[in-house]
PDB file of C-alpha atoms in Angstrom:
ATOM      1  CA  MET A   1      34.367 120.744-255.352  1.00 47.00           C
ATOM      2  CA  PHE A   2      35.359 117.133-256.076  1.00 41.00           C
ATOM      3  CA  LYS A   3      38.643 117.680-254.243  1.00 48.00           C
ATOM      4  CA  LEU A   4      36.835 119.219-251.275  1.00 43.00           C
ATOM      5  CA  SER A   5      34.426 116.289-251.140  1.00 48.00           C
ATOM      6  CA  CYS A   6      37.314 113.856-251.212  1.00 50.00           C
ATOM      7  CA  LEU A   7      39.068 115.761-248.460  1.00 49.00           C
ATOM      8  CA  ALA A   8      35.895 115.749-246.333  1.00 48.00           C
ATOM      9  CA  MET A   9      35.425 112.017-246.863  1.00 50.00           C
ATOM     10  CA  THR A  10      39.061 111.365-246.025  1.00 51.00           C
ATOM     11  CA  ALA A  11      38.790 113.426-242.844  1.00 50.00           C
ATOM     12  CA  ALA A  12      35.602 111.626-241.824  1.00 48.00           C
ATOM     13  CA  ALA A  13      37.195 108.243-242.473  1.00 50.00           C
ATOM     14  CA  ALA A  14      40.240 109.239-240.446  1.00 48.00           C
ATOM     15  CA  LEU A  15      38.037 110.373-237.573  1.00 47.00           C
ATOM     16  CA  MET A  16      36.099 107.100-237.620  1.00 51.00           C
ATOM     17  CA  ALA A  17      39.321 105.113-237.734  1.00 48.00           C
ATOM     18  CA  SER A  18      40.729 107.154-234.848  1.00 48.00           C
ATOM     19  CA  THR A  19      37.589 106.576-232.785  1.00 49.00           C
ATOM     20  CA  GLY A  20      37.764 102.867-233.499  1.00 51.00           C
ATOM     21  CA  VAL A  21      41.392 102.691-232.412  1.00 52.00           C
ATOM     22  CA  GLN A  22      40.596 104.616-229.224  1.00 55.00           C
ATOM     23  CA  ALA A  23      37.736 102.256-228.427  1.00 61.00           C
ATOM     24  CA  GLN A  24      39.890  99.184-229.020  1.00 70.00           C
ATOM     25  CA  SER A  25      42.700 100.438-226.775  1.00 90.00           C
ATOM     26  CA  TRP A  26      40.358 101.755-224.066  1.00 97.00           C
ATOM     27  CA  PRO A  27      40.989 102.329-221.236  1.00 97.00           C
ATOM     28  CA  GLN A  28      44.429 103.914-221.155  1.00 97.00           C
ATOM     29  CA  ARG A  29      43.945 106.215-218.156  1.00 97.00           C
ATOM     30  CA  PRO A  30      41.750 106.532-215.039  1.00 98.00           C
ATOM     31  CA  ILE A  31      37.987 106.730-215.463  1.00 98.00           C
ATOM     32  CA  ALA A  32      35.706 109.069-213.511  1.00 98.00           C
ATOM     33  CA  LEU A  33      32.417 107.749-212.169  1.00 98.00           C
ATOM     34  CA  VAL A  34      30.496 110.900-211.264  1.00 98.00           C
ATOM     35  CA  VAL A  35      28.037 110.624-208.382  1.00 97.00           C
ATOM     36  CA  PRO A  36      25.613 113.580-208.207  1.00 95.00           C
ATOM     37  CA  GLN A  37      25.178 113.210-204.437  1.00 89.00           C
ATOM     38  CA  ALA A  38      27.369 113.667-201.392  1.00 88.00           C
ATOM     39  CA  PRO A  39      29.742 111.047-199.962  1.00 90.00           C
ATOM     40  CA  GLY A  40      28.027 108.594-197.639  1.00 82.00           C
ATOM     41  CA  ASN A  41      24.637 108.805-199.321  1.00 80.00           C
ATOM     42  CA  SER A  42      23.042 105.723-200.837  1.00 78.00           C
ATOM     43  CA  PRO A  43      24.351 106.114-204.417  1.00 87.00           C
ATOM     44  CA  ASP A  44      27.854 106.932-203.189  1.00 91.00           C
ATOM     45  CA  ILE A  45      28.015 103.730-201.130  1.00 88.00           C
ATOM     46  CA  LEU A  46      27.228 101.493-204.092  1.00 91.00           C
ATOM     47  CA  ALA A  47      29.257 103.539-206.588  1.00 95.00           C
ATOM     48  CA  ARG A  48      32.412 103.017-204.531  1.00 96.00           C
ATOM     49  CA  VAL A  49      31.861  99.271-204.377  1.00 95.00           C
ATOM     50  CA  LEU A  50      31.315  99.174-208.140  1.00 97.00           C
ATOM     51  CA  ALA A  51      34.286 101.455-208.887  1.00 98.00           C
ATOM     52  CA  ASP A  52      36.626  99.216-206.908  1.00 97.00           C
ATOM     53  CA  LYS A  53      35.513  96.124-208.795  1.00 98.00           C
ATOM     54  CA  LEU A  54      35.620  97.883-212.171  1.00 98.00           C
ATOM     55  CA  SER A  55      39.168  99.042-211.473  1.00 98.00           C
ATOM     56  CA  ARG A  56      40.286  95.456-211.098  1.00 97.00           C
ATOM     57  CA  SER A  57      38.255  94.229-214.060  1.00 97.00           C
ATOM     58  CA  LEU A  58      39.380  96.951-216.490  1.00 97.00           C
ATOM     59  CA  GLY A  59      42.976  97.209-215.307  1.00 96.00           C
ATOM     60  CA  GLN A  60      42.625 100.966-214.856  1.00 97.00           C
ATOM     61  CA  GLN A  61      41.538 102.997-211.866  1.00 98.00           C
ATOM     62  CA  VAL A  62      37.847 103.885-211.761  1.00 98.00           C
ATOM     63  CA  TYR A  63      37.398 106.608-209.180  1.00 98.00           C
ATOM     64  CA  VAL A  64      34.275 108.192-207.701  1.00 98.00           C
ATOM     65  CA  GLU A  65      33.894 111.922-208.169  1.00 97.00           C
ATOM     66  CA  ASN A  66      31.143 113.508-206.065  1.00 97.00           C
ATOM     67  CA  ARG A  67      29.603 116.529-207.798  1.00 95.00           C
ATOM     68  CA  THR A  68      26.678 117.600-205.687  1.00 91.00           C
ATOM     69  CA  GLY A  69      23.992 120.231-205.777  1.00 87.00           C
ATOM     70  CA  ALA A  70      20.642 121.315-207.181  1.00 86.00           C
ATOM     71  CA  ALA A  71      18.711 118.047-206.846  1.00 85.00           C
ATOM     72  CA  ASN A  72      21.362 115.943-208.646  1.00 91.00           C
ATOM     73  CA  ILE A  73      21.502 118.416-211.522  1.00 94.00           C
ATOM     74  CA  VAL A  74      25.083 119.654-211.082  1.00 96.00           C
ATOM     75  CA  GLY A  75      26.739 116.263-211.452  1.00 96.00           C
ATOM     76  CA  THR A  76      24.332 115.018-214.098  1.00 97.00           C
ATOM     77  CA  GLN A  77      24.800 118.122-216.244  1.00 97.00           C
ATOM     78  CA  ALA A  78      28.575 117.858-215.915  1.00 97.00           C
ATOM     79  CA  VAL A  79      28.552 114.392-217.464  1.00 98.00           C
ATOM     80  CA  ALA A  80      26.104 115.422-220.188  1.00 98.00           C
ATOM     81  CA  ARG A  81      28.658 118.046-221.246  1.00 97.00           C
ATOM     82  CA  ALA A  82      31.727 115.840-220.808  1.00 98.00           C
ATOM     83  CA  THR A  83      33.834 114.662-223.741  1.00 98.00           C
ATOM     84  CA  PRO A  84      32.326 111.341-224.899  1.00 98.00           C
ATOM     85  CA  ASP A  85      35.623 109.484-224.888  1.00 97.00           C
ATOM     86  CA  GLY A  86      34.857 106.744-222.363  1.00 98.00           C
ATOM     87  CA  TYR A  87      36.611 108.399-219.439  1.00 98.00           C
ATOM     88  CA  THR A  88      33.611 110.005-217.771  1.00 98.00           C
ATOM     89  CA  PHE A  89      30.501 108.126-216.686  1.00 98.00           C
ATOM     90  CA  LEU A  90      27.519 109.074-214.558  1.00 98.00           C
ATOM     91  CA  PHE A  91      26.277 106.996-211.652  1.00 98.00           C
ATOM     92  CA  ALA A  92      22.771 108.288-212.198  1.00 96.00           C
ATOM     93  CA  THR A  93      20.010 108.308-209.639  1.00 91.00           C
ATOM     94  CA  SER A  94      16.372 107.709-210.491  1.00 91.00           C
ATOM     95  CA  ALA A  95      15.702 111.303-209.431  1.00 88.00           C
ATOM     96  CA  SER A  96      18.184 112.740-211.900  1.00 92.00           C
ATOM     97  CA  LEU A  97      16.773 110.814-214.859  1.00 95.00           C
ATOM     98  CA  SER A  98      13.095 110.067-214.211  1.00 93.00           C
ATOM     99  CA  THR A  99      11.667 112.740-211.886  1.00 91.00           C
ATOM    100  CA  ASN A 100      13.716 115.854-212.633  1.00 93.00           C
ATOM    101  CA  PRO A 101      12.464 116.018-216.258  1.00 93.00           C
ATOM    102  CA  HIS A 102       8.919 116.436-214.922  1.00 93.00           C
ATOM    103  CA  THR A 103       9.577 118.710-211.948  1.00 90.00           C
ATOM    104  CA  PHE A 104      11.867 121.330-213.509  1.00 92.00           C
ATOM    105  CA  LYS A 105      10.729 123.674-216.258  1.00 90.00           C
ATOM    106  CA  LYS A 106      14.230 124.149-217.624  1.00 91.00           C
ATOM    107  CA  LEU A 107      16.455 121.143-217.085  1.00 94.00           C
ATOM    108  CA  PRO A 108      19.957 121.600-218.558  1.00 96.00           C
ATOM    109  CA  TYR A 109      20.028 118.053-219.907  1.00 97.00           C
ATOM    110  CA  ASP A 110      17.711 115.535-221.548  1.00 96.00           C
ATOM    111  CA  PRO A 111      17.946 112.047-220.008  1.00 96.00           C
ATOM    112  CA  LEU A 112      16.974 110.354-223.267  1.00 96.00           C
ATOM    113  CA  LYS A 113      19.058 112.453-225.661  1.00 97.00           C
ATOM    114  CA  ASP A 114      22.176 113.558-223.805  1.00 98.00           C
ATOM    115  CA  PHE A 115      23.135 110.145-222.431  1.00 98.00           C
ATOM    116  CA  VAL A 116      23.563 106.542-223.480  1.00 98.00           C
ATOM    117  CA  PRO A 117      22.556 103.903-220.894  1.00 98.00           C
ATOM    118  CA  VAL A 118      25.350 101.467-220.055  1.00 98.00           C
ATOM    119  CA  ALA A 119      23.729  99.264-217.410  1.00 98.00           C
ATOM    120  CA  MET A 120      21.486  99.450-214.406  1.00 97.00           C
ATOM    121  CA  ALA A 121      23.628  98.875-211.334  1.00 96.00           C
ATOM    122  CA  ALA A 122      20.984  98.209-208.689  1.00 95.00           C
ATOM    123  CA  ARG A 123      17.591  99.004-207.297  1.00 90.00           C
ATOM    124  CA  SER A 124      17.341 100.615-203.892  1.00 86.00           C
ATOM    125  CA  HIS A 125      14.492 100.451-201.449  1.00 87.00           C
ATOM    126  CA  HIS A 126      13.109 103.038-199.069  1.00 92.00           C
ATOM    127  CA  VAL A 127      11.898 102.582-195.527  1.00 95.00           C
ATOM    128  CA  LEU A 128       9.307 104.522-193.534  1.00 97.00           C
ATOM    129  CA  LEU A 129      10.778 105.162-190.081  1.00 98.00           C
ATOM    130  CA  VAL A 130       9.417 106.709-186.901  1.00 98.00           C
ATOM    131  CA  ASN A 131      10.877 107.954-183.660  1.00 97.00           C
ATOM    132  CA  PRO A 132      10.863 104.885-181.375  1.00 95.00           C
ATOM    133  CA  ASN A 133       9.276 106.887-178.538  1.00 95.00           C
ATOM    134  CA  LEU A 134       6.062 107.141-180.551  1.00 94.00           C
ATOM    135  CA  PRO A 135       3.399 104.503-179.870  1.00 94.00           C
ATOM    136  CA  ILE A 136       3.431 103.543-183.558  1.00 96.00           C
ATOM    137  CA  THR A 137       4.585 100.123-184.733  1.00 96.00           C
ATOM    138  CA  SER A 138       2.852  99.853-188.118  1.00 96.00           C
ATOM    139  CA  LEU A 139       1.688 101.908-191.048  1.00 96.00           C
ATOM    140  CA  ALA A 140      -1.930 101.236-190.023  1.00 96.00           C
ATOM    141  CA  GLU A 141      -1.249 102.758-186.599  1.00 97.00           C
ATOM    142  CA  LEU A 142       0.417 105.796-188.147  1.00 97.00           C
ATOM    143  CA  ILE A 143      -2.596 106.322-190.415  1.00 96.00           C
ATOM    144  CA  ALA A 144      -4.985 105.955-187.484  1.00 96.00           C
ATOM    145  CA  GLN A 145      -3.074 108.475-185.383  1.00 95.00           C
ATOM    146  CA  GLU A 146      -2.882 110.963-188.219  1.00 95.00           C
ATOM    147  CA  LYS A 147      -6.617 110.642-188.874  1.00 95.00           C
ATOM    148  CA  ALA A 148      -7.337 111.174-185.181  1.00 95.00           C
ATOM    149  CA  LYS A 149      -5.135 114.282-185.037  1.00 93.00           C
ATOM    150  CA  PRO A 150      -4.672 115.606-188.601  1.00 92.00           C
ATOM    151  CA  GLY A 151      -1.393 117.343-189.304  1.00 89.00           C
ATOM    152  CA  GLU A 152       0.255 116.164-186.094  1.00 91.00           C
ATOM    153  CA  ILE A 153       2.798 113.934-187.849  1.00 95.00           C
ATOM    154  CA  SER A 154       5.629 115.606-189.725  1.00 97.00           C
ATOM    155  CA  LEU A 155       7.494 113.484-192.279  1.00 97.00           C
ATOM    156  CA  ALA A 156      11.098 114.344-193.196  1.00 97.00           C
ATOM    157  CA  VAL A 157      11.840 113.790-196.894  1.00 94.00           C
ATOM    158  CA  ASP A 158      14.615 114.782-199.260  1.00 84.00           C
ATOM    159  CA  SER A 159      12.163 116.779-201.370  1.00 78.00           C
ATOM    160  CA  GLU A 160       8.468 116.695-202.148  1.00 75.00           C
ATOM    161  CA  ARG A 161       9.494 116.084-205.743  1.00 77.00           C
ATOM    162  CA  ASN A 162      11.993 113.257-205.258  1.00 81.00           C
ATOM    163  CA  ILE A 163      11.550 109.603-204.342  1.00 85.00           C
ATOM    164  CA  SER A 164      10.948 109.934-200.604  1.00 90.00           C
ATOM    165  CA  GLY A 165       8.592 112.860-201.141  1.00 90.00           C
ATOM    166  CA  LEU A 166       6.618 110.962-203.766  1.00 90.00           C
ATOM    167  CA  ILE A 167       6.353 107.979-201.428  1.00 92.00           C
ATOM    168  CA  GLY A 168       5.078 110.294-198.692  1.00 94.00           C
ATOM    169  CA  GLN A 169       2.508 111.808-201.013  1.00 91.00           C
ATOM    170  CA  THR A 170       1.420 108.340-202.094  1.00 90.00           C
ATOM    171  CA  ILE A 171       0.741 107.412-198.460  1.00 93.00           C
ATOM    172  CA  ASN A 172      -1.167 110.653-197.884  1.00 93.00           C
ATOM    173  CA  ARG A 173      -3.332 110.237-200.969  1.00 90.00           C
ATOM    174  CA  ARG A 174      -4.003 106.514-200.705  1.00 90.00           C
ATOM    175  CA  ALA A 175      -4.740 106.711-196.963  1.00 93.00           C
ATOM    176  CA  GLY A 176      -6.630 110.000-197.043  1.00 94.00           C
ATOM    177  CA  ILE A 177      -4.360 111.683-194.499  1.00 95.00           C
ATOM    178  CA  LYS A 178      -2.295 114.873-194.424  1.00 93.00           C
ATOM    179  CA  MET A 179       1.113 114.248-192.942  1.00 96.00           C
ATOM    180  CA  VAL A 180       3.224 117.400-193.232  1.00 96.00           C
ATOM    181  CA  LEU A 181       6.120 116.775-195.595  1.00 95.00           C
ATOM    182  CA  VAL A 182       9.253 118.589-194.439  1.00 96.00           C
ATOM    183  CA  PRO A 183      12.064 118.760-197.031  1.00 93.00           C
ATOM    184  CA  TYR A 184      15.663 118.344-195.860  1.00 92.00           C
ATOM    185  CA  ALA A 185      18.863 119.055-197.738  1.00 83.00           C
ATOM    186  CA  SER A 186      20.606 115.964-196.344  1.00 83.00           C
ATOM    187  CA  ALA A 187      19.684 112.530-195.067  1.00 86.00           C
ATOM    188  CA  ALA A 188      21.871 113.040-192.018  1.00 89.00           C
ATOM    189  CA  ASN A 189      19.933 116.096-190.855  1.00 94.00           C
ATOM    190  CA  SER A 190      16.538 114.496-191.419  1.00 95.00           C
ATOM    191  CA  ILE A 191      17.588 111.411-189.471  1.00 96.00           C
ATOM    192  CA  GLN A 192      18.996 113.482-186.616  1.00 96.00           C
ATOM    193  CA  ASP A 193      15.786 115.493-186.353  1.00 97.00           C
ATOM    194  CA  THR A 194      13.650 112.338-186.379  1.00 98.00           C
ATOM    195  CA  ILE A 195      15.735 110.781-183.622  1.00 97.00           C
ATOM    196  CA  ALA A 196      15.530 114.032-181.633  1.00 97.00           C
ATOM    197  CA  GLY A 197      11.755 114.219-182.102  1.00 96.00           C
ATOM    198  CA  ARG A 198      11.695 117.475-184.036  1.00 96.00           C
ATOM    199  CA  VAL A 199       9.877 115.527-186.759  1.00 97.00           C
ATOM    200  CA  GLN A 200       8.021 112.302-186.081  1.00 97.00           C
ATOM    201  CA  ALA A 201       8.898 110.233-189.136  1.00 98.00           C
ATOM    202  CA  THR A 202      11.188 110.054-192.136  1.00 98.00           C
ATOM    203  CA  ILE A 203      11.649 108.061-195.330  1.00 96.00           C
ATOM    204  CA  GLN A 204      15.197 106.942-196.095  1.00 92.00           C
ATOM    205  CA  SER A 205      16.931 104.484-198.371  1.00 86.00           C
ATOM    206  CA  ALA A 206      17.420 101.132-196.683  1.00 87.00           C
ATOM    207  CA  SER A 207      21.203 101.392-197.002  1.00 81.00           C
ATOM    208  CA  VAL A 208      21.197 104.585-194.950  1.00 85.00           C
ATOM    209  CA  ALA A 209      18.440 103.535-192.530  1.00 91.00           C
ATOM    210  CA  GLU A 210      19.500 100.041-191.487  1.00 87.00           C
ATOM    211  CA  PRO A 211      22.280 101.024-189.019  1.00 91.00           C
ATOM    212  CA  PHE A 212      19.787 103.198-187.123  1.00 96.00           C
ATOM    213  CA  ILE A 213      17.195 100.432-187.186  1.00 95.00           C
ATOM    214  CA  LYS A 214      19.694  97.944-185.753  1.00 93.00           C
ATOM    215  CA  GLU A 215      20.769 100.248-182.931  1.00 95.00           C
ATOM    216  CA  GLY A 216      17.147 101.072-182.107  1.00 96.00           C
ATOM    217  CA  THR A 217      17.300 104.828-182.655  1.00 97.00           C
ATOM    218  CA  LEU A 218      14.686 104.574-185.431  1.00 98.00           C
ATOM    219  CA  ARG A 219      11.818 102.137-185.868  1.00 98.00           C
ATOM    220  CA  ALA A 220      10.992 100.761-189.317  1.00 97.00           C
ATOM    221  CA  ILE A 221       7.254 100.368-189.886  1.00 97.00           C
ATOM    222  CA  ALA A 222       7.006  99.859-193.661  1.00 96.00           C
ATOM    223  CA  VAL A 223       9.091  99.501-196.815  1.00 93.00           C
ATOM    224  CA  ALA A 224       8.102 101.214-200.034  1.00 90.00           C
ATOM    225  CA  GLY A 225       6.502  99.217-202.794  1.00 82.00           C
ATOM    226  CA  THR A 226       4.716  95.892-202.825  1.00 82.00           C
ATOM    227  CA  LYS A 227       7.336  93.434-201.535  1.00 84.00           C
ATOM    228  CA  ARG A 228       9.237  93.035-198.288  1.00 87.00           C
ATOM    229  CA  LEU A 229      13.005  93.307-198.179  1.00 85.00           C
ATOM    230  CA  ALA A 230      15.188  90.273-197.561  1.00 81.00           C
ATOM    231  CA  SER A 231      17.220  92.367-195.130  1.00 84.00           C
ATOM    232  CA  LEU A 232      14.067  93.475-193.225  1.00 89.00           C
ATOM    233  CA  PRO A 233      11.761  90.455-193.498  1.00 91.00           C
ATOM    234  CA  ASP A 234       9.597  91.455-190.524  1.00 94.00           C
ATOM    235  CA  VAL A 235       8.796  94.923-191.892  1.00 95.00           C
ATOM    236  CA  PRO A 236       5.645  94.908-194.078  1.00 94.00           C
ATOM    237  CA  ALA A 237       5.539  96.541-197.498  1.00 92.00           C
ATOM    238  CA  ILE A 238       3.373  99.633-197.877  1.00 93.00           C
ATOM    239  CA  GLY A 239       1.409  97.661-200.476  1.00 90.00           C
ATOM    240  CA  GLU A 240       0.242  95.274-197.753  1.00 92.00           C
ATOM    241  CA  THR A 241      -1.729  98.126-196.181  1.00 92.00           C
ATOM    242  CA  LEU A 242      -2.421 100.540-199.047  1.00 89.00           C
ATOM    243  CA  ALA A 243      -2.825 100.425-202.804  1.00 79.00           C
ATOM    244  CA  SER A 244       0.712 101.660-203.278  1.00 65.00           C
ATOM    245  CA  ALA A 245       2.458 102.896-206.373  1.00 64.00           C
ATOM    246  CA  ASP A 246       5.640 100.861-206.742  1.00 70.00           C
ATOM    247  CA  ILE A 247       7.998 103.778-206.264  1.00 79.00           C
ATOM    248  CA  GLY A 248      11.608 102.906-205.678  1.00 79.00           C
ATOM    249  CA  GLY A 249      15.065 104.193-206.301  1.00 85.00           C
ATOM    250  CA  TRP A 250      17.514 102.782-208.797  1.00 93.00           C
ATOM    251  CA  PHE A 251      20.988 103.549-210.056  1.00 95.00           C
ATOM    252  CA  MET A 252      22.133 103.418-213.643  1.00 97.00           C
ATOM    253  CA  VAL A 253      25.543 103.923-215.206  1.00 98.00           C
ATOM    254  CA  MET A 254      25.283 106.364-218.101  1.00 98.00           C
ATOM    255  CA  ALA A 255      27.733 107.715-220.653  1.00 98.00           C
ATOM    256  CA  PRO A 256      27.612 111.021-222.532  1.00 98.00           C
ATOM    257  CA  ALA A 257      25.884 110.735-225.894  1.00 98.00           C
ATOM    258  CA  GLY A 258      28.447 110.058-228.592  1.00 98.00           C
ATOM    259  CA  THR A 259      30.564 107.684-226.540  1.00 98.00           C
ATOM    260  CA  PRO A 260      31.837 104.923-228.893  1.00 98.00           C
ATOM    261  CA  PRO A 261      29.460 101.930-228.914  1.00 97.00           C
ATOM    262  CA  GLU A 262      32.369  99.527-228.345  1.00 97.00           C
ATOM    263  CA  ILE A 263      33.144 101.248-225.048  1.00 98.00           C
ATOM    264  CA  ILE A 264      29.487 101.205-224.027  1.00 98.00           C
ATOM    265  CA  GLN A 265      29.269  97.478-224.706  1.00 97.00           C
ATOM    266  CA  THR A 266      32.522  96.694-222.898  1.00 97.00           C
ATOM    267  CA  MET A 267      31.585  98.740-219.846  1.00 98.00           C
ATOM    268  CA  GLY A 268      28.102  97.213-219.792  1.00 97.00           C
ATOM    269  CA  GLN A 269      29.531  93.704-220.042  1.00 97.00           C
ATOM    270  CA  LYS A 270      31.950  94.351-217.166  1.00 98.00           C
ATOM    271  CA  ILE A 271      29.178  95.720-214.943  1.00 98.00           C
ATOM    272  CA  GLY A 272      26.943  92.754-215.784  1.00 97.00           C
ATOM    273  CA  GLU A 273      29.720  90.351-214.804  1.00 97.00           C
ATOM    274  CA  ILE A 274      30.363  92.201-211.548  1.00 97.00           C
ATOM    275  CA  LEU A 275      26.689  92.050-210.590  1.00 97.00           C
ATOM    276  CA  GLN A 276      26.902  88.265-210.844  1.00 96.00           C
ATOM    277  CA  GLN A 277      29.808  87.981-208.411  1.00 96.00           C
ATOM    278  CA  ALA A 278      28.848  85.952-205.355  1.00 95.00           C
ATOM    279  CA  ASP A 279      30.392  88.331-202.810  1.00 94.00           C
ATOM    280  CA  LEU A 280      28.497  91.329-204.196  1.00 94.00           C
ATOM    281  CA  ARG A 281      25.198  89.454-204.391  1.00 92.00           C
ATOM    282  CA  GLU A 282      25.656  88.422-200.776  1.00 89.00           C
ATOM    283  CA  ARG A 283      26.701  91.860-199.568  1.00 87.00           C
ATOM    284  CA  ALA A 284      24.271  94.039-201.543  1.00 88.00           C
ATOM    285  CA  PRO A 285      21.102  93.156-199.574  1.00 83.00           C
ATOM    286  CA  THR A 286      22.856  94.003-196.301  1.00 78.00           C
ATOM    287  CA  LEU A 287      23.496  97.456-197.763  1.00 77.00           C
ATOM    288  CA  GLY A 288      19.888  97.828-198.893  1.00 76.00           C
ATOM    289  CA  PHE A 289      20.478  97.202-202.599  1.00 86.00           C
ATOM    290  CA  ASP A 290      19.035  94.687-205.050  1.00 89.00           C
ATOM    291  CA  VAL A 291      21.542  93.709-207.749  1.00 93.00           C
ATOM    292  CA  ASP A 292      19.481  90.825-209.120  1.00 90.00           C
ATOM    293  CA  ILE A 293      18.286  92.837-212.092  1.00 90.00           C
ATOM    294  CA  GLY A 294      18.771  90.437-214.994  1.00 91.00           C
ATOM    295  CA  PRO A 295      18.711  91.962-218.504  1.00 93.00           C
ATOM    296  CA  LEU A 296      18.572  95.514-217.127  1.00 95.00           C
ATOM    297  CA  ALA A 297      22.330  95.171-216.581  1.00 95.00           C
ATOM    298  CA  THR A 298      22.863  95.631-220.330  1.00 96.00           C
ATOM    299  CA  PRO A 299      22.780  98.751-222.521  1.00 97.00           C
ATOM    300  CA  ALA A 300      19.635  97.604-224.344  1.00 97.00           C
ATOM    301  CA  GLY A 301      17.822  96.516-221.190  1.00 97.00           C
ATOM    302  CA  ALA A 302      18.735  99.683-219.325  1.00 97.00           C
ATOM    303  CA  ASN A 303      17.574 101.848-222.211  1.00 97.00           C
ATOM    304  CA  ALA A 304      14.175 100.121-222.455  1.00 97.00           C
ATOM    305  CA  PHE A 305      13.676 100.470-218.697  1.00 96.00           C
ATOM    306  CA  LEU A 306      14.641 104.146-218.721  1.00 97.00           C
ATOM    307  CA  VAL A 307      12.187 105.058-221.477  1.00 96.00           C
ATOM    308  CA  LYS A 308       9.316 103.389-219.579  1.00 95.00           C
ATOM    309  CA  GLU A 309      10.336 104.840-216.214  1.00 93.00           C
ATOM    310  CA  VAL A 310      10.508 108.421-217.476  1.00 94.00           C
ATOM    311  CA  ALA A 311       6.949 108.069-218.802  1.00 94.00           C
ATOM    312  CA  ALA A 312       5.651 106.341-215.660  1.00 90.00           C
ATOM    313  CA  MET A 313       7.062 108.967-213.305  1.00 91.00           C
ATOM    314  CA  GLY A 314       5.624 111.687-215.490  1.00 92.00           C
ATOM    315  CA  ALA A 315       2.163 110.151-215.136  1.00 90.00           C
ATOM    316  CA  LEU A 316       2.513 109.835-211.342  1.00 87.00           C
ATOM    317  CA  ILE A 317       3.717 113.415-210.924  1.00 90.00           C
ATOM    318  CA  LYS A 318       0.802 114.608-213.037  1.00 90.00           C
ATOM    319  CA  GLU A 319      -1.604 112.587-210.851  1.00 87.00           C
ATOM    320  CA  PHE A 320      -0.235 114.341-207.770  1.00 85.00           C
ATOM    321  CA  GLY A 321      -0.664 117.736-209.396  1.00 88.00           C
ATOM    322  CA  ILE A 322       2.995 118.686-209.027  1.00 86.00           C
ATOM    323  CA  GLU A 323       3.831 121.616-211.259  1.00 87.00           C
ATOM    324  CA  PRO A 324       7.349 122.000-212.650  1.00 87.00           C
ATOM    325  CA  GLN A 325       9.377 124.858-211.189  1.00 83.00           C
TER     326      GLN A 325
END
């Protein structure tokens, strides 16, 4: 028994030493940054910018791998099950980590147990848009029209259970109206239908919406939350008209649980340094992202934020009476 115990201790020590050596020599090959949404969507845009900068900072290629499907679950689950060796990371959406746990009865991952936060990468903001042929130029006018003719306005959202859907429900509840929420599988289709007039309004991330706003095919009438966007200074925040829950999107780099702490710290440090780069800080607002996130760009800061956000979204979803499916 003594010999077996010694052998077990020797094996454990060897494994720890091996892990330490791997962490010290990391990275030695390309690193996958898994995005659980399709190319061209808001998280994909930022992930590719970050991957390019990480590649140069780490001296190894960091490439984006889009693994889509099932409300961000496919890609998120894939990373939860990946080998925790520092070569697979998740570019997590707020939906995958903070709303899915409360809207699905059986989620194949636990955001607080199956992952280790590395750093928040950015916050994203959402914009309420209408077809420009409508005589609506403000949220107050939209509310007035909907009250005058209940159910006449259809609002395209990604899902009633994700960020845009929750923002839509917040407007309905706080304003006492009943816009019809129409779920769409893709942002492109919801935008096309809003431009064509098949639905009257949509809620999109600012990074996706701004080109359409600039060309005049969609009209922005409000931004989600309590503050205006630097990139859309003339568009009021929803909170200026309604008592609005501060619902917004965010993106966080996560690693599978068990990833060596040295790798987590190194990756977090690199991301924090990148978020301070002048060119990114200048470019991010034009893409609809906020990278001025301070201590959240650290493993400890990201973890504290995630724990609070999961609880806060759970309370909001309960308030709205949304039952998990």
